[in-house]
Tab-separated table of C-alpha atoms in Angstrom:
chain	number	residue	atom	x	y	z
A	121	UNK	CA	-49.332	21.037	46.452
A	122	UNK	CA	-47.542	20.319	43.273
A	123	UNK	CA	-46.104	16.538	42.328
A	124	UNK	CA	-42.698	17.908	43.097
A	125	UNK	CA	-43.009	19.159	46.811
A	126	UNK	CA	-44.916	15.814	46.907
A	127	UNK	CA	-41.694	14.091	46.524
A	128	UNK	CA	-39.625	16.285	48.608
A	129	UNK	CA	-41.909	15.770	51.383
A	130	UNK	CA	-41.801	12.201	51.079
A	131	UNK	CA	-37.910	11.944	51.348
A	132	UNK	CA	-37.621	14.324	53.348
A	133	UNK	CA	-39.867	11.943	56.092
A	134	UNK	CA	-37.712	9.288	55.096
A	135	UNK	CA	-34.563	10.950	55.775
A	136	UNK	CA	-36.230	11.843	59.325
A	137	UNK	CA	-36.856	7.962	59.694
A	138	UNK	CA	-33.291	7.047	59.089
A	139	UNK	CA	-34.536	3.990	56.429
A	140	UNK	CA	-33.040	2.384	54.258
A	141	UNK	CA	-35.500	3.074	51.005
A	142	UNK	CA	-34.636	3.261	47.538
A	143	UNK	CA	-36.300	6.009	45.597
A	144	UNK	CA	-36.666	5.772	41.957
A	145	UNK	CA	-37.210	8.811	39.856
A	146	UNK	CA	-38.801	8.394	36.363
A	147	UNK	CA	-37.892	11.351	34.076
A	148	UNK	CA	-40.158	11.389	31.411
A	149	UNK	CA	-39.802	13.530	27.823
A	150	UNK	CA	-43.146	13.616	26.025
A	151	UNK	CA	-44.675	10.451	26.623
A	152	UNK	CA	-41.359	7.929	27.233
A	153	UNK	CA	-39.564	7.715	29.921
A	154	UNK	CA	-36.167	7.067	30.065
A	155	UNK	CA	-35.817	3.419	29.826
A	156	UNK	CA	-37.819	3.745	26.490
A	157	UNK	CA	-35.597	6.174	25.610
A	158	UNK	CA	-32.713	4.238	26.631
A	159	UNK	CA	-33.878	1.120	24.455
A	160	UNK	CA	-34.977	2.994	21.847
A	161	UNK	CA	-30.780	4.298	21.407
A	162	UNK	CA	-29.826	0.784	21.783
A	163	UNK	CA	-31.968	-0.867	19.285
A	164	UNK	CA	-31.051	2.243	16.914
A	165	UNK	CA	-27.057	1.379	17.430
A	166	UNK	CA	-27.607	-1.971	16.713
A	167	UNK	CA	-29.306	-1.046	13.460
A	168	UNK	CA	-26.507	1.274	12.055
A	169	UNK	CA	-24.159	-1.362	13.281
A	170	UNK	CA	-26.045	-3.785	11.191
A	171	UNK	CA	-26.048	-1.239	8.206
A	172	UNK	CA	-22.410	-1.016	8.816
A	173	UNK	CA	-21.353	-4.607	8.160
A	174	UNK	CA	-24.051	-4.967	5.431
A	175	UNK	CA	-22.062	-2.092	3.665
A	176	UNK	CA	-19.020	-3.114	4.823
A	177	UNK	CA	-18.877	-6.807	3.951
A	178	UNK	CA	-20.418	-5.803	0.633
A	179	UNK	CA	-17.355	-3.389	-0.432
A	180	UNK	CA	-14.777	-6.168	0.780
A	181	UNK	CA	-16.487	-9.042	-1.685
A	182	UNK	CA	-16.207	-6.252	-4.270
A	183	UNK	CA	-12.621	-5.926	-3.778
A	184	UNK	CA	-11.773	-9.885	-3.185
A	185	UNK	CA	-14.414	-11.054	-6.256
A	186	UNK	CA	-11.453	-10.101	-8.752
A	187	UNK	CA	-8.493	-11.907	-7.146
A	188	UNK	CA	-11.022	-14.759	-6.513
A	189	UNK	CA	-12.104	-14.860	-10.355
A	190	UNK	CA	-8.203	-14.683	-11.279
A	191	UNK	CA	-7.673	-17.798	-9.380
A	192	UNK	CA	-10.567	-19.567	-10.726
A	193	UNK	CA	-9.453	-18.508	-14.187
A	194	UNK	CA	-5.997	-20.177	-13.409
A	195	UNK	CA	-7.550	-23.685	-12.894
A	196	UNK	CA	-9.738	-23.183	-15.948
A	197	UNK	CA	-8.953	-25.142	-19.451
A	198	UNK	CA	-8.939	-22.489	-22.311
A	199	UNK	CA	-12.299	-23.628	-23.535
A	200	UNK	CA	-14.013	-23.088	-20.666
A	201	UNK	CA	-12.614	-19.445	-20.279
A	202	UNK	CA	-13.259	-18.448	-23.589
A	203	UNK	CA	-17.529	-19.805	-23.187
A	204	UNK	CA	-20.252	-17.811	-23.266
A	205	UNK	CA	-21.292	-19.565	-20.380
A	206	UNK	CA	-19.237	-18.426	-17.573
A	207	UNK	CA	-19.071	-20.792	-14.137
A	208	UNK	CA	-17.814	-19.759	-10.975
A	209	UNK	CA	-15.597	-22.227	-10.128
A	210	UNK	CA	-13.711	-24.718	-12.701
A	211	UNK	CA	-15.885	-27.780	-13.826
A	212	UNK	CA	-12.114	-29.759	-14.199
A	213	UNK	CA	-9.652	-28.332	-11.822
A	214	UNK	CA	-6.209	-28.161	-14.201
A	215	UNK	CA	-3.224	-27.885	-11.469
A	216	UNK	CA	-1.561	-28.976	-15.019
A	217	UNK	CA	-1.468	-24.935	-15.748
A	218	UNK	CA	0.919	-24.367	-12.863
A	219	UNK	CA	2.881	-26.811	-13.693
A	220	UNK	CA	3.484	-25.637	-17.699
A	221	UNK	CA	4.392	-22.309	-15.952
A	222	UNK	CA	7.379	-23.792	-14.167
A	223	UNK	CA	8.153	-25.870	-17.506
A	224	UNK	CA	7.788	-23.687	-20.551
A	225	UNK	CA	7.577	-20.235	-19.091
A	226	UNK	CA	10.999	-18.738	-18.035
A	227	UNK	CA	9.601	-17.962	-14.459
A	228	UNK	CA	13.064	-18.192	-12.728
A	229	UNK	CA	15.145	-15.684	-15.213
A	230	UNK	CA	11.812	-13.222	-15.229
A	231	UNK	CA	11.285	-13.401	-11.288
A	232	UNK	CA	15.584	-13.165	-10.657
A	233	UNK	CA	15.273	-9.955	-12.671
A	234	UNK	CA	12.274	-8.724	-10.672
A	235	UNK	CA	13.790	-9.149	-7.580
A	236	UNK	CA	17.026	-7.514	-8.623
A	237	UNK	CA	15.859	-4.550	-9.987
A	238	UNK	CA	13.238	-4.300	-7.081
A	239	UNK	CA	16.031	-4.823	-4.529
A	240	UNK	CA	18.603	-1.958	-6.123
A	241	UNK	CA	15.778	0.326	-6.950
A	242	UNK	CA	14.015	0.290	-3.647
A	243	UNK	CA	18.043	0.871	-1.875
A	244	UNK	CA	18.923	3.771	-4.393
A	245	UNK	CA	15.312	5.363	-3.425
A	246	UNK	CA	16.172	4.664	0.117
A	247	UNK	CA	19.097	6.884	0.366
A	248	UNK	CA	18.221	9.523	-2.028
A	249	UNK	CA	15.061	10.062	-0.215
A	250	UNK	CA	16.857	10.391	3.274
A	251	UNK	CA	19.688	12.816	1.992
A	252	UNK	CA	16.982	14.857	0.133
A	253	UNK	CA	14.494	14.772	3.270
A	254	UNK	CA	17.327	15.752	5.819
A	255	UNK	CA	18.397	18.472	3.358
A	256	UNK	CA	14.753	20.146	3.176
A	257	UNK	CA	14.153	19.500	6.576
A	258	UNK	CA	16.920	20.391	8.841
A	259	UNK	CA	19.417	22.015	6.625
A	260	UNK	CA	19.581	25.803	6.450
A	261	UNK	CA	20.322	26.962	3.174
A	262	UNK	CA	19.692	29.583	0.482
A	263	UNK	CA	17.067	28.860	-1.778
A	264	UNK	CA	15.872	25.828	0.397
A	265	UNK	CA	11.851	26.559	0.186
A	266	UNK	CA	12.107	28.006	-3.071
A	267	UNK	CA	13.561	24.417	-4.241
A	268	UNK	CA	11.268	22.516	-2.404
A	269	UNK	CA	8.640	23.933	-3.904
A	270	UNK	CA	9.791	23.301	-7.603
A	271	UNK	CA	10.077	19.960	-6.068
A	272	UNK	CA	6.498	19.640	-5.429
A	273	UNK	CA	5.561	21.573	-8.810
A	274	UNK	CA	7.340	18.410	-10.434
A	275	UNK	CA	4.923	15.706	-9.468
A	276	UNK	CA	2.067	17.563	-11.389
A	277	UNK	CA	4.183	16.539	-14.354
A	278	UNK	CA	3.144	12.973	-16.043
A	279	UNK	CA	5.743	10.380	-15.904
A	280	UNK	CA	4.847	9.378	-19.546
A	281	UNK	CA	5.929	12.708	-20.424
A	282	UNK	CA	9.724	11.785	-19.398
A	283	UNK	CA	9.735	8.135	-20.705
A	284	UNK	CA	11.370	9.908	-24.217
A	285	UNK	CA	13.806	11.917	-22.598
A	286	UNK	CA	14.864	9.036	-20.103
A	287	UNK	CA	15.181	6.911	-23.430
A	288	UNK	CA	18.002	9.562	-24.703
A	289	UNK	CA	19.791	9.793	-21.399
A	290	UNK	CA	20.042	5.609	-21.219
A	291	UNK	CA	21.188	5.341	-24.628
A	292	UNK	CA	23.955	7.661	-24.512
A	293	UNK	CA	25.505	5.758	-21.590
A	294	UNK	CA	25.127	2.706	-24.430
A	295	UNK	CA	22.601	0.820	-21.617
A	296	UNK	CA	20.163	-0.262	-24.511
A	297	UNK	CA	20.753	-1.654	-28.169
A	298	UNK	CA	22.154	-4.802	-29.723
A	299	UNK	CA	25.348	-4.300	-27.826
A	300	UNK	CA	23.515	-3.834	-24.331
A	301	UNK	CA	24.524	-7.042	-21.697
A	302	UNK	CA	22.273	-7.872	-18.454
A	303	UNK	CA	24.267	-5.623	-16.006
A	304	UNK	CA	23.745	-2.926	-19.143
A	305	UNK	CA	19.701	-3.489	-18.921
A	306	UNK	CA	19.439	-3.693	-15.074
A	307	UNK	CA	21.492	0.137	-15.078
A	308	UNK	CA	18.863	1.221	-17.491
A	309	UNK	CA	16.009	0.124	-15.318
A	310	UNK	CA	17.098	0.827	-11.886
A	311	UNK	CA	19.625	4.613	-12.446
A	312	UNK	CA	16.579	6.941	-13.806
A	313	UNK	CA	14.119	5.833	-10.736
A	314	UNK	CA	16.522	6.573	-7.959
A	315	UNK	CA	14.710	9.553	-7.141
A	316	UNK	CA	10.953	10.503	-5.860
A	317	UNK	CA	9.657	13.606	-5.217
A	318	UNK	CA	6.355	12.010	-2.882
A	319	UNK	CA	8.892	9.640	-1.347
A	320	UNK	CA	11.145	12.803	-0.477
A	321	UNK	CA	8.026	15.130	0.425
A	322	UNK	CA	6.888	12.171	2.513
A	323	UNK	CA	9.815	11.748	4.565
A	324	UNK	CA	10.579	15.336	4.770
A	325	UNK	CA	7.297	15.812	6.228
A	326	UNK	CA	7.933	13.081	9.018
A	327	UNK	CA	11.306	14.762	9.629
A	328	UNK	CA	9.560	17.991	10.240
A	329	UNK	CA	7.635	16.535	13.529
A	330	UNK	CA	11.285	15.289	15.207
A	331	UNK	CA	11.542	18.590	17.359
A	332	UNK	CA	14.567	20.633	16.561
A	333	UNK	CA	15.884	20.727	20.426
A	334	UNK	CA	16.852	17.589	19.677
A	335	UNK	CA	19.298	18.627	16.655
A	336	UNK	CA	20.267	21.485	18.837
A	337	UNK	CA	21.060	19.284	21.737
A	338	UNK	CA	23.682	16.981	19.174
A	339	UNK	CA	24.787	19.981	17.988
A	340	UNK	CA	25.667	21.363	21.303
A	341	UNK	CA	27.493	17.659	21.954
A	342	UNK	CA	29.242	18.323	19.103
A	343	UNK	CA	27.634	15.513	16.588
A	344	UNK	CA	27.995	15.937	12.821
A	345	UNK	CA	24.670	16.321	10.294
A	346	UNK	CA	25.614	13.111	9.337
A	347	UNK	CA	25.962	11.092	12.690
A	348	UNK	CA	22.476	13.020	14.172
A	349	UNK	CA	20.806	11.802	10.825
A	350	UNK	CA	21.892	8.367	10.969
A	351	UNK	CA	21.829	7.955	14.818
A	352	UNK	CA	18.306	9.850	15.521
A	353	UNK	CA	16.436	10.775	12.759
A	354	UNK	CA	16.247	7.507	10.809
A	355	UNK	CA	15.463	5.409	13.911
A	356	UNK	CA	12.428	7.744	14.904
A	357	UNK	CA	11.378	7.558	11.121
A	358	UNK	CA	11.542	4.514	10.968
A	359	UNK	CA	7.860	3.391	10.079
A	360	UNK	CA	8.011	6.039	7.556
A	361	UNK	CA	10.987	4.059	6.170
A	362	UNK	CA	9.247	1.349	6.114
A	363	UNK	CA	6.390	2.448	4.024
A	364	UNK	CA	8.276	3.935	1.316
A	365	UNK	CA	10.292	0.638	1.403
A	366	UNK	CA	7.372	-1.321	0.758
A	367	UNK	CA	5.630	0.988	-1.860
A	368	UNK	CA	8.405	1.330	-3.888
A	369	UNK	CA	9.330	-2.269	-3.941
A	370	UNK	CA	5.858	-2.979	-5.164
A	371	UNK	CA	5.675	-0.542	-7.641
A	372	UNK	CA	9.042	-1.542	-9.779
A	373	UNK	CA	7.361	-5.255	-9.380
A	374	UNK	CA	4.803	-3.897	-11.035
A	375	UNK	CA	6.292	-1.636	-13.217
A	376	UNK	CA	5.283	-2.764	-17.209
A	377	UNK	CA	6.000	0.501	-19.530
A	378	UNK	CA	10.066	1.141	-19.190
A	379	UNK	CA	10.978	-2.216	-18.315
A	380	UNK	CA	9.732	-3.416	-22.141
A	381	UNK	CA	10.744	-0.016	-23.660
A	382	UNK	CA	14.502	-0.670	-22.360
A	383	UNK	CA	15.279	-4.546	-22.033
A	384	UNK	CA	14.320	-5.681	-25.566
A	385	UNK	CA	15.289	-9.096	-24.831
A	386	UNK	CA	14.018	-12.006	-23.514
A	387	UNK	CA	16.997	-12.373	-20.761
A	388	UNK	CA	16.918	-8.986	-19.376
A	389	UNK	CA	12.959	-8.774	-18.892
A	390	UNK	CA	10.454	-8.440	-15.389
A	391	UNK	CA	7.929	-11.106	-14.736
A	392	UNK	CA	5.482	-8.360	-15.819
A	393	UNK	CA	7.140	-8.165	-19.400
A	394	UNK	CA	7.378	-12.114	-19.405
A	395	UNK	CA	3.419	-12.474	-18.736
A	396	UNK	CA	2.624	-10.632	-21.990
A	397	UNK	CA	5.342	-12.580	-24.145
A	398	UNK	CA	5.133	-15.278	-26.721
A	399	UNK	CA	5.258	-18.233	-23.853
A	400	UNK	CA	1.048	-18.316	-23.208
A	401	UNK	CA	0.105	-18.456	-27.606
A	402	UNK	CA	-0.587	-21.228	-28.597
A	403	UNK	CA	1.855	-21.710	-32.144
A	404	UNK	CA	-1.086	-23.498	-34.030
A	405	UNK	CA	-4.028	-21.033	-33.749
A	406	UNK	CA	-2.328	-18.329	-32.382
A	407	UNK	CA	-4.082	-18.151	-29.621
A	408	UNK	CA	-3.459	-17.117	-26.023
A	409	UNK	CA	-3.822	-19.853	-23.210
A	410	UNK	CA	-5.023	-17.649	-21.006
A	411	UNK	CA	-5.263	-20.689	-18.008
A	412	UNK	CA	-1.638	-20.891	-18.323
A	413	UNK	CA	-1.604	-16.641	-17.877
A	414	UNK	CA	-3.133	-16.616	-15.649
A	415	UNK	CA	-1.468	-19.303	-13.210
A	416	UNK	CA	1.401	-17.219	-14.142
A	417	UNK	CA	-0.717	-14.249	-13.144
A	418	UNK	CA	-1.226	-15.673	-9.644
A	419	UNK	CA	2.051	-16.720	-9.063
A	420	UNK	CA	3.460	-13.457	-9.134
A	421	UNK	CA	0.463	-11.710	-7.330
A	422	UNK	CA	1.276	-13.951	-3.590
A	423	UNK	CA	4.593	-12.552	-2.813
A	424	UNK	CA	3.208	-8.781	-3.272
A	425	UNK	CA	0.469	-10.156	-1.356
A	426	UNK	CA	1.856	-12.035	2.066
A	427	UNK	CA	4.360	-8.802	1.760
A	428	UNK	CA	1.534	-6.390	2.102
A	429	UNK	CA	0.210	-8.771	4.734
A	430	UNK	CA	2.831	-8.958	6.755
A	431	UNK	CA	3.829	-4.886	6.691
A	432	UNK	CA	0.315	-3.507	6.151
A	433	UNK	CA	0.706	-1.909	9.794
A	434	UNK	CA	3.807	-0.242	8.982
A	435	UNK	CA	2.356	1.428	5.275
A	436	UNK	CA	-0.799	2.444	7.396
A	437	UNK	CA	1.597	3.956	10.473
A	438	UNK	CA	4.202	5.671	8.306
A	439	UNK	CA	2.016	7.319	5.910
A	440	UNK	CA	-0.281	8.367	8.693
A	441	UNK	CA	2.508	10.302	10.577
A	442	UNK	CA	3.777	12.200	7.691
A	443	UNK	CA	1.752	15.040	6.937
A	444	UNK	CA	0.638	16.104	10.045
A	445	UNK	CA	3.226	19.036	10.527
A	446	UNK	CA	5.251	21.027	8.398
């Protein structure tokens, strides 16, 4: 009789019995059975887990060592920066760097014109990247995916390549030269960025998933383009909003190349112009304090950063929903 009518037999004379007896089966593969197999999964999960912090915590120090060495650099006297021998944290902490930022540097005129040509740029992008996204996405008209798609062609083109033909378009308005005020520089800086193509294709892509019985069901209530945008559309897109609020708000804080083309004067330039001017050299040698730089450096890095912080959610949310359909 083989092993398995064995077993049968056996239950089957408990069953007749009526007991109460708990039968254990081992299943074996090969030689383990299964609570060797069983352990042998769980010790393998915990070793890829391992692996996957190791890795993990490795790539994050990579990406944090540089911030850390620009803070480290700020509290730094020049001589020690400029050593061979490089030490990874200050031997005299100089807080005194921070404050000749707030005393010789014009922090407060740089960071006002930061913040106003962020704030302007980021609320003409706003609505030219609605109008456009509603236009491509909802609106039936001739020509429409033929358009879009020289739309898209236009982001394979280098920005550098328009920086000279921007140039021609802001001087003939008179926003740049001798004669040129501050409201005069912040047109020049703000006017030619108003418009995206990724921020458009973005949006138009989230627009695309918002199901078109609902635009047929305002229609059929008899709501304007213009009320179902404002009302529906932008409140569902939200998120999306968000993200394209918070990119493009960081990247005219950052922006370096047409803010010291156009404002070629001390008054009208970004913090990012300001960190590369005349304030850090020192007038004897002629050579750059880079502790005082860099405190400068730092100062204008936290607001990006507790702003990214704060809103990371909403750049990871929005720019995962767009893309999915269209």
């Amino acid at each position: 009789m083989t092993s398995s009518a064995k077993m049968k037999e056996y239950i089957n004379f408990y069953d007749d019995k009526d007991l109460d007896v708990d039968v254990s089966i081992v299943i074996k593969e090969g030689n383990r059975s299964a609570d060797s197999i069983r352990k042998r999964e769980k010790v393998s999960r915990i070793f890829i887990t391992i692996i996957l912090y190791i890795v993990v915590t490795f790539l994050a120090l990579l990406m944090v060592f540089p911030f850390y060495w620009m803070i480290i650099t700020s509290l730094k006297n020049n001589t020690e920066i400029i050593s061979a021998n490089q030490t990874f944290f200050p031997t005299i902490v100089m807080w005194t760097n921070y404050v000749y930022v707030f005393n010789h540097f014009h922090f407060v005129t740089y960071m006002v014109n930061t913040i106003v040509v962020a704030v302007f740029s980021t609320l003409g992008t706003l609505i030219t990247t609605i109008f456009g996204a509603f236009a491509f996405a909802r609106l039936n008209f001739k020509g429409r995916d033929a358009l879009f798609m020289v739309f898209l062609m236009t982001m394979m083109i280098p920005g550098e390549m328009m920086v000279i033909s921007n140039y021609i378009t802001v001087a003939a308005f008179g926003w740049i030269g001798e004669n040129a005020n501050l409201m005069d520089a912040y047109l020049s800086m703000i006017v030619p960025f108003w418009v995206s193509v990724f921020y458009i294709y973005l949006l138009r892509q989230n627009f695309k998933q918002i199901p078109n019985e609902l635009y047929l069901a305002a229609k059929v209530d008899g709501k304007s383009d213009w009320s179902f945008l404002w009302k529906v559309m932008v409140p569902l897109a939200a998120p999306t909003l968000i993200s394209i609020t918070i990119l493009k708000f960081m990247g005219t804080w950052n922006s370096y190349v047409w803010p010291n083309l156009v404002a070629n004067k001390d008054e009208f330039r970004l913090i990012s112009n300001g960190l590369r001017g005349s304030s850090f050299v020192d007038p004897d040698s002629g050579r750059v304090e880079y502790g005082y730089q860099t405190a400068a450096t730092v100062l204008v890095t936290v607001p990006l950063f507790l702003l990214f912080v704060f809103f990371r959610k909403y750049i990871m949310r929005g720019v995962g929903r767009a893309g999915i359909k269209g």
